[in-house]
mmCIF file of C-alpha atoms and ligand atoms in Angstrom:
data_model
loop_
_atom_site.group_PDB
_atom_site.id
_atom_site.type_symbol
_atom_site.label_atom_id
_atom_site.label_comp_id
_atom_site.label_asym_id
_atom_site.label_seq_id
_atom_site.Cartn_x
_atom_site.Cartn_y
_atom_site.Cartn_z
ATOM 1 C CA UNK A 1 0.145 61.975 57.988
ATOM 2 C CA UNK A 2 -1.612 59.148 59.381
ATOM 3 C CA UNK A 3 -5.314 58.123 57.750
ATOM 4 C CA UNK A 4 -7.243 55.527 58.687
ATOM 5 C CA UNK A 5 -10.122 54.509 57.008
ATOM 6 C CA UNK A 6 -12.483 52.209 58.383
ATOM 7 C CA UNK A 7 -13.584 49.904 55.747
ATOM 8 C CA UNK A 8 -17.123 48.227 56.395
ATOM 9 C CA UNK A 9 -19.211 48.778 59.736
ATOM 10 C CA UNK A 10 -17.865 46.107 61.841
ATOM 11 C CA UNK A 11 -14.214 44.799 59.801
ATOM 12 C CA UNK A 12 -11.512 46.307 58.772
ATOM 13 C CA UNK A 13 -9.317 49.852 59.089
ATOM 14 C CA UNK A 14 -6.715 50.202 56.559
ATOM 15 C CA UNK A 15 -4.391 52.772 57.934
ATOM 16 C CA UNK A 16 -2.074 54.991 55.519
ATOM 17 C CA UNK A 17 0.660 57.597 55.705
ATOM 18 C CA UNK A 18 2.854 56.121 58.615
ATOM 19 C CA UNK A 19 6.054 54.211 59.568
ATOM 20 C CA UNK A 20 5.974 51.647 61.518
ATOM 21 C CA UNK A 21 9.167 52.308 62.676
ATOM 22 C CA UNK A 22 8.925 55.437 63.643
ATOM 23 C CA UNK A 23 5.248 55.714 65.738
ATOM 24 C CA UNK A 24 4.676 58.617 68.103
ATOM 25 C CA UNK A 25 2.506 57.554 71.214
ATOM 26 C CA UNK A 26 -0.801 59.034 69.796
ATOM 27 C CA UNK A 27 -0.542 57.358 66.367
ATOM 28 C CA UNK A 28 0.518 54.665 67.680
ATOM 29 C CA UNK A 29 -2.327 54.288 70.206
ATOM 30 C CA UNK A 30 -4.935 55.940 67.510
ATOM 31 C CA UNK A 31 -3.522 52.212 65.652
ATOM 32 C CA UNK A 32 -4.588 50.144 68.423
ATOM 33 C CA UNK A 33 -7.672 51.440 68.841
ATOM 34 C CA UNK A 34 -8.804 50.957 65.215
ATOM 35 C CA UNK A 35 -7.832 47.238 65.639
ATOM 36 C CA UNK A 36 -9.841 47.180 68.502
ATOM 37 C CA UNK A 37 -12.788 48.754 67.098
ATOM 38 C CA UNK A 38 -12.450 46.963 63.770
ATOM 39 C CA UNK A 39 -10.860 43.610 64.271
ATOM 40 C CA UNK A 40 -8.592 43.919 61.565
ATOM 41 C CA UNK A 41 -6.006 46.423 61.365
ATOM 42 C CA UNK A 42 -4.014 46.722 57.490
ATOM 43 C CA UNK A 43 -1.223 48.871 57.888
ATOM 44 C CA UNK A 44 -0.486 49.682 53.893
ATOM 45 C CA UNK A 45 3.437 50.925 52.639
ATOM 46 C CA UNK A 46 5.866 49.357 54.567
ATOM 47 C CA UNK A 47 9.545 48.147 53.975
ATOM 48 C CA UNK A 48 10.695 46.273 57.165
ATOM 49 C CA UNK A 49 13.465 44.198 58.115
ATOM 50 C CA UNK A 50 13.016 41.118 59.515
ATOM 51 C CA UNK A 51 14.298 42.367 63.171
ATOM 52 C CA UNK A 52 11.544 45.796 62.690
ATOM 53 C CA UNK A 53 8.659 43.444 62.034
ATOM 54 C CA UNK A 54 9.494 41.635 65.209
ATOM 55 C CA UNK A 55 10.139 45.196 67.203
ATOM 56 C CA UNK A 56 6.616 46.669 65.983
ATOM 57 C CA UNK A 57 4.809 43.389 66.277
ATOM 58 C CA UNK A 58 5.931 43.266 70.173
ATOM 59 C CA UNK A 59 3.880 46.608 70.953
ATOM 60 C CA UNK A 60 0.722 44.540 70.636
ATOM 61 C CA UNK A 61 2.160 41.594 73.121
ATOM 62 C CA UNK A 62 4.108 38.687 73.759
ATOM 63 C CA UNK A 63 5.257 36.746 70.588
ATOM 64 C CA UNK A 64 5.504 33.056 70.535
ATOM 65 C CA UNK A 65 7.252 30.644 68.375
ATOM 66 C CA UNK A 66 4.655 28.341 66.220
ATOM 67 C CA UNK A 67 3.843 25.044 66.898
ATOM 68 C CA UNK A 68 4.952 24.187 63.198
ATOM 69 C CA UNK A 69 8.504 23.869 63.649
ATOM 70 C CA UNK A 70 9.334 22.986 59.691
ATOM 71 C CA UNK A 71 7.868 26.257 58.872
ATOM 72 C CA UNK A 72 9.808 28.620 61.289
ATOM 73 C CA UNK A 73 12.082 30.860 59.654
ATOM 74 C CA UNK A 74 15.257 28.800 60.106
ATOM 75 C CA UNK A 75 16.947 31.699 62.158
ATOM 76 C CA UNK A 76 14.451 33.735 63.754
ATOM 77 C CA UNK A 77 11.877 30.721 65.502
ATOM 78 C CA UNK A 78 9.549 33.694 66.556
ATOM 79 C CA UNK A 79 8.735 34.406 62.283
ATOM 80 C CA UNK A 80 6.609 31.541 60.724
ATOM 81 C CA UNK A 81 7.534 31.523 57.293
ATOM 82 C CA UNK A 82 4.276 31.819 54.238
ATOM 83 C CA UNK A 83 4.577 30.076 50.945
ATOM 84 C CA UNK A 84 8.353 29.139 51.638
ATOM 85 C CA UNK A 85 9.325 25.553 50.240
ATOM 86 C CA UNK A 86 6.059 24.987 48.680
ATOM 87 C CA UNK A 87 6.896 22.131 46.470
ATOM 88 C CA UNK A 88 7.760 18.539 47.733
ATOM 89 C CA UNK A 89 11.363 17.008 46.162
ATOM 90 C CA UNK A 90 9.487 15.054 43.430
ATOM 91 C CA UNK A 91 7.590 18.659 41.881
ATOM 92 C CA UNK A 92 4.265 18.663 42.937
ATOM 93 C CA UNK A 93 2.728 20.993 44.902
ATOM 94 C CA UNK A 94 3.038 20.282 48.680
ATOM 95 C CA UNK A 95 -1.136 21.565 49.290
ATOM 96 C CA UNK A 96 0.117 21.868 53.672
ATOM 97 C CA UNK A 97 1.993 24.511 52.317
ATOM 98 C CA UNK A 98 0.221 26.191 49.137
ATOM 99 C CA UNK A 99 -3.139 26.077 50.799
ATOM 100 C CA UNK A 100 -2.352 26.612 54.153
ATOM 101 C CA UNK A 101 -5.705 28.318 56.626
ATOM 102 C CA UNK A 102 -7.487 27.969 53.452
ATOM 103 C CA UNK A 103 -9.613 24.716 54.185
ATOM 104 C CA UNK A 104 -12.189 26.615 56.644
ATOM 105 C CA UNK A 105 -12.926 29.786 58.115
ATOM 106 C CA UNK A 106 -10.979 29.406 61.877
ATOM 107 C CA UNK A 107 -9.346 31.604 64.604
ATOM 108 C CA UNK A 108 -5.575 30.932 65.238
ATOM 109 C CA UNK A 109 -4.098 29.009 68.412
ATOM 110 C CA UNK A 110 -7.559 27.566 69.740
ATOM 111 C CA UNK A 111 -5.409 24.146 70.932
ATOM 112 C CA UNK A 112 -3.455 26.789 73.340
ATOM 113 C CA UNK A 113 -4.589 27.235 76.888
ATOM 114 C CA UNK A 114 -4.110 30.914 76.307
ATOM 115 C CA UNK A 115 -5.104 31.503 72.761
ATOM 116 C CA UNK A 116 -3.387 33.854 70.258
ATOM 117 C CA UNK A 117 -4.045 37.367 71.069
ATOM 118 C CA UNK A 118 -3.577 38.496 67.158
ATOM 119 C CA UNK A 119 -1.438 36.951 64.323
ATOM 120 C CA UNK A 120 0.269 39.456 61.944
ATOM 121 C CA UNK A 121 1.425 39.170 58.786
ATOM 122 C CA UNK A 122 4.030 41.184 56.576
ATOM 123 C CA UNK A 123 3.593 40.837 52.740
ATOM 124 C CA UNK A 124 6.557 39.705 51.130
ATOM 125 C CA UNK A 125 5.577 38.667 47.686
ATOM 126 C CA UNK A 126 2.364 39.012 46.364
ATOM 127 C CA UNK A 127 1.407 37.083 43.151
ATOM 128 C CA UNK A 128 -0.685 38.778 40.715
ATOM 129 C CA UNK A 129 -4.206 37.522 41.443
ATOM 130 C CA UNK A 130 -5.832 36.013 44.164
ATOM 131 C CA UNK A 131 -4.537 35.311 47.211
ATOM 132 C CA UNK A 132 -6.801 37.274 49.649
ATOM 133 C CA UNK A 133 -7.124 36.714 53.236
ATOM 134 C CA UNK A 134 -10.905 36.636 53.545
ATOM 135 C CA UNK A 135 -12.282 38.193 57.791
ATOM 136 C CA UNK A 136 -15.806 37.834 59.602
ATOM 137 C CA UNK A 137 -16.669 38.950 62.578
ATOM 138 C CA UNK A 138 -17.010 36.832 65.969
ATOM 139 C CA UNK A 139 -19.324 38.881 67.635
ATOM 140 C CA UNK A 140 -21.627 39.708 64.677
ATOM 141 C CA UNK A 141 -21.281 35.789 64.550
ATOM 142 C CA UNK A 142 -22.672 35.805 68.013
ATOM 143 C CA UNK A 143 -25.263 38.651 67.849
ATOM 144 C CA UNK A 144 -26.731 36.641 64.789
ATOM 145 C CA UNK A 145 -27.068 33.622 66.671
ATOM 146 C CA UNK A 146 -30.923 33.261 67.596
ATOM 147 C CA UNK A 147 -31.881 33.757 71.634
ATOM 148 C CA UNK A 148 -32.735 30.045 72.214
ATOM 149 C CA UNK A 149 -28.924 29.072 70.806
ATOM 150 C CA UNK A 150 -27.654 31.723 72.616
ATOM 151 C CA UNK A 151 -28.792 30.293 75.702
ATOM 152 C CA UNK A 152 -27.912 26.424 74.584
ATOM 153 C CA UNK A 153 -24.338 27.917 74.449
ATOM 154 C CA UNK A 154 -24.044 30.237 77.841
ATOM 155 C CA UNK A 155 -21.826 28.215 79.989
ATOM 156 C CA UNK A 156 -20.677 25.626 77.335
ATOM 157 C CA UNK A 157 -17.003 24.771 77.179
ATOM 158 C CA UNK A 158 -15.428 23.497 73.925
ATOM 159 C CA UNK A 159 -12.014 20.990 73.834
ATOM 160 C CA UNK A 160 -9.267 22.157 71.308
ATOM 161 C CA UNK A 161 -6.624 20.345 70.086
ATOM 162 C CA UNK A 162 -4.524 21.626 66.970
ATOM 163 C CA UNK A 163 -5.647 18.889 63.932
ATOM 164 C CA UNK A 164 -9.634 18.799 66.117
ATOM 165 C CA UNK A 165 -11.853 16.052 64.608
ATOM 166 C CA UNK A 166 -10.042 15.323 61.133
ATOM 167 C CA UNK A 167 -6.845 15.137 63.280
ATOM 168 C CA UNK A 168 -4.822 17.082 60.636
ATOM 169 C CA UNK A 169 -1.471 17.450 62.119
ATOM 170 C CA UNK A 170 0.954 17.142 58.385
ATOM 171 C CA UNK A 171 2.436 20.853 59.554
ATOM 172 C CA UNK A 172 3.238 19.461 62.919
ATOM 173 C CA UNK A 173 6.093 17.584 63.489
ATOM 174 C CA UNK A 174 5.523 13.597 65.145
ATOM 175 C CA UNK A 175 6.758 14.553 68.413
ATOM 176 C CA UNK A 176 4.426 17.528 68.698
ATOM 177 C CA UNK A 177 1.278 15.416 67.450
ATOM 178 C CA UNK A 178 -0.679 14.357 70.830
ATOM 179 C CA UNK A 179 -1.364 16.646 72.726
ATOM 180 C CA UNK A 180 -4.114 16.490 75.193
ATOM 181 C CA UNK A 181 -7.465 18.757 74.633
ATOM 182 C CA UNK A 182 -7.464 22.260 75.662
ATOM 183 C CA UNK A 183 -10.767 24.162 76.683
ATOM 184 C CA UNK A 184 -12.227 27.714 76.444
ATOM 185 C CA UNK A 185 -15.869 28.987 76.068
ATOM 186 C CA UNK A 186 -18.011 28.850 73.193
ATOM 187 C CA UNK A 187 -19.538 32.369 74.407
ATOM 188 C CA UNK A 188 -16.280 34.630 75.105
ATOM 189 C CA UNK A 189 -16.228 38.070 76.534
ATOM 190 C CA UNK A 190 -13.154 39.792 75.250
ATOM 191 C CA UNK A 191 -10.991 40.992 77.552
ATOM 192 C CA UNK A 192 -10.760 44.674 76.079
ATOM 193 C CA UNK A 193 -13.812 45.392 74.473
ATOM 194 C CA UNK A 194 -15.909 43.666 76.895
ATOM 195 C CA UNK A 195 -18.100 42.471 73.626
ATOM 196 C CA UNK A 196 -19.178 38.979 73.649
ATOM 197 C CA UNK A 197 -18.021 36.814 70.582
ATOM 198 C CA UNK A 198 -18.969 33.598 69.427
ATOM 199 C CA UNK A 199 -15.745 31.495 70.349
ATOM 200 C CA UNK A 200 -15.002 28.257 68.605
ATOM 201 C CA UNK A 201 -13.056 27.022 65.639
ATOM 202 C CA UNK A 202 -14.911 23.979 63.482
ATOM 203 C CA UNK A 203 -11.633 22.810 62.696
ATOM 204 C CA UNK A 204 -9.672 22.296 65.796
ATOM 205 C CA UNK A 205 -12.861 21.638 68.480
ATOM 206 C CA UNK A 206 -13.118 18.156 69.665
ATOM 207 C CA UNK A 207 -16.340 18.640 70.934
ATOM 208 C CA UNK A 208 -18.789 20.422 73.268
ATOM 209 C CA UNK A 209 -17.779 19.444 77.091
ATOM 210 C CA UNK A 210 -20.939 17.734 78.441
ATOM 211 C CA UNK A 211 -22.733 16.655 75.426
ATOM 212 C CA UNK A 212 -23.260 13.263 74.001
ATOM 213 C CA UNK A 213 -20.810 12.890 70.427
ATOM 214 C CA UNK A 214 -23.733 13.434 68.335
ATOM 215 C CA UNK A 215 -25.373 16.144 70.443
ATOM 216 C CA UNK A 216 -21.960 17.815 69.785
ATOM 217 C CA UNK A 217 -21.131 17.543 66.023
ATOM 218 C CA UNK A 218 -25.195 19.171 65.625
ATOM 219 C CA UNK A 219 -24.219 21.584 68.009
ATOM 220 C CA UNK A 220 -20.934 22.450 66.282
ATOM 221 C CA UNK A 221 -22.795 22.119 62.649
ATOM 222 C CA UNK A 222 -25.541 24.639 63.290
ATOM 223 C CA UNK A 223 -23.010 27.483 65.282
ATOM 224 C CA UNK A 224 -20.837 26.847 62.041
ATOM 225 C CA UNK A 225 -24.055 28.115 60.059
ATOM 226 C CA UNK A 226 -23.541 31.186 61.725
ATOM 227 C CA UNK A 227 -19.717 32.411 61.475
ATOM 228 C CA UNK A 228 -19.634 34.548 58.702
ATOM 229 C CA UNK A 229 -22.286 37.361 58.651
ATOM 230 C CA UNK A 230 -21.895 38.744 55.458
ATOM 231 C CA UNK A 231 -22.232 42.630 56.590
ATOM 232 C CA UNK A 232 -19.041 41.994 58.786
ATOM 233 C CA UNK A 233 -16.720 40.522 55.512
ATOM 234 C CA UNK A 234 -13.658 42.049 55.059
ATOM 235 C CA UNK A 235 -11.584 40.729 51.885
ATOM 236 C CA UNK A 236 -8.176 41.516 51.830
ATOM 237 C CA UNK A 237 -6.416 42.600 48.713
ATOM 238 C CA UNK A 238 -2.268 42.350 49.385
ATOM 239 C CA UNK A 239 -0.094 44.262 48.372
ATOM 240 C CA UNK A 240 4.020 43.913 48.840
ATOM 241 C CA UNK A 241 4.775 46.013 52.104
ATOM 242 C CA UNK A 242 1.029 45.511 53.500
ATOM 243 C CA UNK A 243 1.024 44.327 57.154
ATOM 244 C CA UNK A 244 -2.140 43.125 58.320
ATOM 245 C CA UNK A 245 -2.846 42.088 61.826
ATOM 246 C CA UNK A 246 -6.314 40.362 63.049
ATOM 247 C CA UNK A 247 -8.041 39.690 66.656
ATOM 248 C CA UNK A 248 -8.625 36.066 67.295
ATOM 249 C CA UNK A 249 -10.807 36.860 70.274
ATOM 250 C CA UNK A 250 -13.244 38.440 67.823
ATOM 251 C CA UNK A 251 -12.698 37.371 64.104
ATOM 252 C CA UNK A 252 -12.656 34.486 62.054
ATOM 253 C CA UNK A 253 -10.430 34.696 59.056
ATOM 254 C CA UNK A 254 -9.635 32.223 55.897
ATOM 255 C CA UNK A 255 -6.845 32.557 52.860
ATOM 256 C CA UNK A 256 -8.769 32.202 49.823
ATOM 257 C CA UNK A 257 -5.821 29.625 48.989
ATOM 258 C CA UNK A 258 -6.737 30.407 44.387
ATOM 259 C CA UNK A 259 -3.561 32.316 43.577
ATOM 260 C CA UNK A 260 -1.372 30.736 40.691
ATOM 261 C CA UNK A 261 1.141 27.952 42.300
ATOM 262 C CA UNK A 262 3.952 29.075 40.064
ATOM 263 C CA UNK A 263 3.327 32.022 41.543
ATOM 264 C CA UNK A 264 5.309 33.116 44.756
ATOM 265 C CA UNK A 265 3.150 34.254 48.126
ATOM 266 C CA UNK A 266 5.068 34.837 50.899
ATOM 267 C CA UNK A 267 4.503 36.389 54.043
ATOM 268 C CA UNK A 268 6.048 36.827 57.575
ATOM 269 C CA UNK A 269 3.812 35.842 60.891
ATOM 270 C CA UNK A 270 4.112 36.478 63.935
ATOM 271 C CA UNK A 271 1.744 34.732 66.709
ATOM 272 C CA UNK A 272 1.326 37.099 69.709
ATOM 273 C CA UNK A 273 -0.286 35.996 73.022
ATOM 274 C CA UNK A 274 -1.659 38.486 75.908
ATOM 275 C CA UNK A 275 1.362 38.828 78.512
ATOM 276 C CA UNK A 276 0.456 36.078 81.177
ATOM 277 C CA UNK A 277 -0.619 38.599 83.509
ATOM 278 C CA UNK A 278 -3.241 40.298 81.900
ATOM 279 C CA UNK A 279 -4.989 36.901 81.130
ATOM 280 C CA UNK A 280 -8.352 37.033 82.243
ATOM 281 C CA UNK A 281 -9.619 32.889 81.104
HETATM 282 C C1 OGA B 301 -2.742 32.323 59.100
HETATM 283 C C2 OGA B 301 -3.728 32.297 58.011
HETATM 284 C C3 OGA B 301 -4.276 33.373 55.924
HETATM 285 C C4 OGA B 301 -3.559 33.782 54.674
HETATM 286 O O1 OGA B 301 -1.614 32.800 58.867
HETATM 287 O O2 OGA B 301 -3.086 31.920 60.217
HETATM 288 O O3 OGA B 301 -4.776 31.717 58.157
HETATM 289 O O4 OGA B 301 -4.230 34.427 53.850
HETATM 290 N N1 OGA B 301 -3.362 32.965 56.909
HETATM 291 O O5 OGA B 301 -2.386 33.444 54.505
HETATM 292 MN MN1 MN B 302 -5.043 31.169 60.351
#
């Protein structure tokens, strides 16, 4: 029978007692809502094939192949592949690969003009300490923001590319490396909660539209003070058959990138989008 226990006040349901395979309507939707509500939905137990990952990843919306060709599972482009090929040909540790969404706390697919919706993961190999994937909420980010930044930000538009300021584009193949700027709000109403969020990713923004360069990195400095609110950290513990899917309209999330490197950690993602017609930015 399905349980879902919500984990701390604002992040995190960890759902138990269910296949995703086989999901009547009213567990199914009792799922969604928890993610919803919580941000970050772990579904604990399961033992999918590669095609059933895809089929129950879908329900939540449109899946789209990752801008990171080389790490696309070679025959499937919609799966992005975890932890695969994590050593370069001469032995050492390739640290794109081993330490990958570990270098900052960020939200996934800010350089798209319609951000990710949610990125999933399935866990396929779990080494034997560390390893988390570390969540914070974007709208306790944004309630913790004092009133005067609040107002600085209303109206504010950030400019996204993929590698932002440090231009770090190694995952990325040449082709794929310029793109121009995307932009989306630094104060975000989410489209089905109707909460506001604090919107912006340190690590991909360009800068604040409008605002002299320096203006900008302060501006970008001080809202980074205020991402993680540490009554809305979730750390996730994996475990093999764990799938664990986030909201990047409302959370910030981080791999705590410490597990041993001889160690294998590999995981299935899926990127899923809002279907273009419910888009409402
Ligand atoms: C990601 C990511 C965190 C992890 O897949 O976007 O940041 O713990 N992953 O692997
Ligand atoms: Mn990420």
């Amino acid at each position: 029978m399905l349980e879902i226990q919500r984990n701390t006040p604002q992040v995190g349901a960890i759902a138990e007692g269910v296949d995703v395979r086989k999901l009547d309507e009213e567990c199914w939707n009792k799922l969604y809502q928890a993610w919803l509500d919580c941000n970050v939905l772990v579904v604990r137990g399961q033992n999918l094939q590669l095609h059933e990952f895809l089929q129950y990843s879908r329900r939540f919306g449109t899946i789209n192949p990752h801008p990171s060709k080389s790490t696309r599972h070679p025959d499937v482009p919609e799966i992005t592949l975890l932890g695969v090929n994590k050593y370069n040909a001469d032995g050492t540790l390739n640290m794109d690969i081993y330490a990958r969404g570990a270098s900052g706390w960020h939200t996934d697919g800010a350089y798209d003009q319609i951000p990710f919706k949610a990125t999933q993961l399935y866990g396929v190999a779990i080494p034997s300490r560390g390893g988390d994937t570390l969540f914070a909420s974007m709208y306790a980010a944004y309630n913790a923001l004092p009133e005067s930044l609040k107002q600085r930000i209303e109206g504010k538009i950030g400019a996204y590319v993929y590698g932002g300021r440090r231009k770090h584009t190694a995952l990325l193949n040449p082709e794929d490396r310029a793109k121009p700027p995307v932009f989306h709000p630094l104060a975000r109403v989410h489209p089905e909660t109707g909460r506001k969020a604090l919107y912006f990713d340190p690590g991909k923004i360009l800068r604040v539209e409008g605002l002299p360069e320096d203006e900008s990195n302060a501006l970008i400095d001080e809202l980074a003070k205020y991402m993680v609110q540490p009554e809305s950290e979730y750390h996730h513990k994996w475990k093999k058959g764990d799938i664990v899917i986030w909201d990047n309209r409302c959370s910030y999330h981080k791999a705590a990138g410490d597990y041993p490197p001889e160690e294998d950690r590999i995981h299935w993602r899926v990127s899923i989008k809002e279907p273009q017609t419910q888009t409402t930015h």
